[in-house]
Amino acid sequence: MSARPRITIERTERAPVTVPELGQMKAERRPIVMVTAYDHPSASAVEDAGVDVVLVGDSAANVVLGYESTVPVGMEEMLMLTAAVRRGLRTPLLIGDMPFGSYEAANELAITNAQHFVKQAGCAAVKLERGGASVDRARAIVRAGIPVMGHVGLTPQTAAALGGFKARGKTASQAAQIAEEALALQAAGCFAIVFEAIPADVCEVLMAKMEIPVIGIGAGPATDGQVLVFHDLLGIGSGRSPKFVKRYAELQGELVAGVERYAREVRAGTFPAPQHSYGIEPHELSEFRRYLDQETLAGGDADSAFSGWLG
Ligand code: KIV
């Protein structure tokens, strides 16, 4: 009997990541990699890097729109950024971050705005912050058929009102409140939850109660995955980073140095060089010169023999 030829299937394309796949990853203890993105180039970069989940965070307010906090950013801005990210992504699960004021007041408002993220920006899911009334909003959005990611611990949309940008859960009662919020969001049907700026030990203890994937940012290593802000991890921007950020590149210096080199060359007349310029056949150039040398040339005649050259 002759040996059968070995067939090897090469998987170059990963299928798009789904909500159930994240549950599977938790069950199999495969760490979930989540990162933020805010435009087409950052989306293409994280797509090519092979991350699992992309959040168009309302951190866009600070890192790309120049606001002082995440509070002012609105739905229109978030939808515009999220749609640009969608156009740059194929594989990771795309989550839209519901901005402050887009969901708190009523379930109907929350459902309508969550639908905008899905219908206009192509999101698979949305994220909202805090427990309390947000639990009802999360339940309502889930019942409307849209997967919801929760977010507890440090919640930037309300951080100023709740004691500033610092770790939460450093006392037993604060930790208990975080646990209550996380469990309520889990019971409301959230498919995953972000734990932000929580002591690693608190997180580790709480993980025993969490059946949904938990993505940490400043919550230690016990979570099912990690998330960082794109600009923080790549060192883009000049502000100070929170303690939990690790920089994997220092691009701000590179960006400034690149633009400085460009400015220097423009001022020195060394850019553009011949390889950056278009050519023209000598006879075409002579004809053009003759045209310019005509004594009758007055300018502004759209019907002239050369009116097409601008095109
Ligand atoms: O807005 C954001 O970027 C976030 C992540 C840091 C979780 O909420």
mmCIF file with all atom_site columns, N, CA and C in Angstrom, residues 18 62 113 123 127 151 161 182 214 227 255 269:
data_model
loop_
_atom_site.group_PDB
_atom_site.id
_atom_site.type_symbol
_atom_site.label_atom_id
_atom_site.label_alt_id
_atom_site.label_comp_id
_atom_site.label_asym_id
_atom_site.label_entity_id
_atom_site.label_seq_id
_atom_site.pdbx_PDB_ins_code
_atom_site.Cartn_x
_atom_site.Cartn_y
_atom_site.Cartn_z
_atom_site.occupancy
_atom_site.B_iso_or_equiv
_atom_site.pdbx_formal_charge
_atom_site.auth_seq_id
_atom_site.auth_comp_id
_atom_site.auth_asym_id
_atom_site.auth_atom_id
_atom_site.pdbx_PDB_model_num
ATOM 1  N N  . THR A 1 18  ? -14.793 36.351 18.132 1.00 0.00 ? 18  THR A N  1
ATOM 2  C CA . THR A 1 18  ? -16.197 36.519 18.536 1.00 0.00 ? 18  THR A CA 1
ATOM 3  C C  . THR A 1 18  ? -16.298 36.603 20.060 1.00 0.00 ? 18  THR A C  1
ATOM 4  N N  . ASN A 1 62  ? -8.728  62.270 25.658 1.00 0.00 ? 62  ASN A N  1
ATOM 5  C CA . ASN A 1 62  ? -7.432  62.781 26.102 1.00 0.00 ? 62  ASN A CA 1
ATOM 6  C C  . ASN A 1 62  ? -6.357  62.594 25.043 1.00 0.00 ? 62  ASN A C  1
ATOM 7  N N  . ASN A 1 113 ? -28.103 54.568 21.672 1.00 0.00 ? 113 ASN A N  1
ATOM 8  C CA . ASN A 1 113 ? -26.704 54.910 21.399 1.00 0.00 ? 113 ASN A CA 1
ATOM 9  C C  . ASN A 1 113 ? -25.845 53.665 21.176 1.00 0.00 ? 113 ASN A C  1
ATOM 10 N N  . CYS A 1 123 ? -19.496 48.078 15.284 1.00 0.00 ? 123 CYS A N  1
ATOM 11 C CA . CYS A 1 123 ? -18.987 47.419 16.505 1.00 0.00 ? 123 CYS A CA 1
ATOM 12 C C  . CYS A 1 123 ? -19.705 46.095 16.749 1.00 0.00 ? 123 CYS A C  1
ATOM 13 N N  . LYS A 1 127 ? -19.012 49.170 25.530 1.00 0.00 ? 127 LYS A N  1
ATOM 14 C CA . LYS A 1 127 ? -18.550 49.161 26.926 1.00 0.00 ? 127 LYS A CA 1
ATOM 15 C C  . LYS A 1 127 ? -19.155 50.362 27.637 1.00 0.00 ? 127 LYS A C  1
ATOM 16 N N  . HIS A 1 151 ? -17.153 47.890 33.311 1.00 0.00 ? 151 HIS A N  1
ATOM 17 C CA . HIS A 1 151 ? -15.880 48.547 33.658 1.00 0.00 ? 151 HIS A CA 1
ATOM 18 C C  . HIS A 1 151 ? -16.007 49.033 35.099 1.00 0.00 ? 151 HIS A C  1
ATOM 19 N N  . ALA A 1 161 ? -15.408 63.154 40.302 1.00 0.00 ? 161 ALA A N  1
ATOM 20 C CA . ALA A 1 161 ? -16.462 63.211 41.325 1.00 0.00 ? 161 ALA A CA 1
ATOM 21 C C  . ALA A 1 161 ? -16.223 62.183 42.431 1.00 0.00 ? 161 ALA A C  1
ATOM 22 N N  . ALA A 1 182 ? -19.090 44.441 40.133 1.00 0.00 ? 182 ALA A N  1
ATOM 23 C CA . ALA A 1 182 ? -18.649 43.469 39.119 1.00 0.00 ? 182 ALA A CA 1
ATOM 24 C C  . ALA A 1 182 ? -19.636 42.306 39.035 1.00 0.00 ? 182 ALA A C  1
ATOM 25 N N  . VAL A 1 214 ? -12.299 38.703 32.455 1.00 0.00 ? 214 VAL A N  1
ATOM 26 C CA . VAL A 1 214 ? -11.937 39.960 33.107 1.00 0.00 ? 214 VAL A CA 1
ATOM 27 C C  . VAL A 1 214 ? -10.667 40.479 32.440 1.00 0.00 ? 214 VAL A C  1
ATOM 28 N N  . VAL A 1 227 ? -5.414  45.154 29.024 1.00 0.00 ? 227 VAL A N  1
ATOM 29 C CA . VAL A 1 227 ? -5.640  46.211 28.042 1.00 0.00 ? 227 VAL A CA 1
ATOM 30 C C  . VAL A 1 227 ? -4.733  47.385 28.374 1.00 0.00 ? 227 VAL A C  1
ATOM 31 N N  . LEU A 1 255 ? 8.762   60.818 16.592 1.00 0.00 ? 255 LEU A N  1
ATOM 32 C CA . LEU A 1 255 ? 7.866   61.685 15.821 1.00 0.00 ? 255 LEU A CA 1
ATOM 33 C C  . LEU A 1 255 ? 8.439   63.093 15.738 1.00 0.00 ? 255 LEU A C  1
ATOM 34 N N  . GLY A 1 269 ? 16.656  73.737 1.856  1.00 0.00 ? 269 GLY A N  1
ATOM 35 C CA . GLY A 1 269 ? 16.462  73.522 0.415  1.00 0.00 ? 269 GLY A CA 1
ATOM 36 C C  . GLY A 1 269 ? 16.924  72.158 -0.064 1.00 0.00 ? 269 GLY A C  1
#
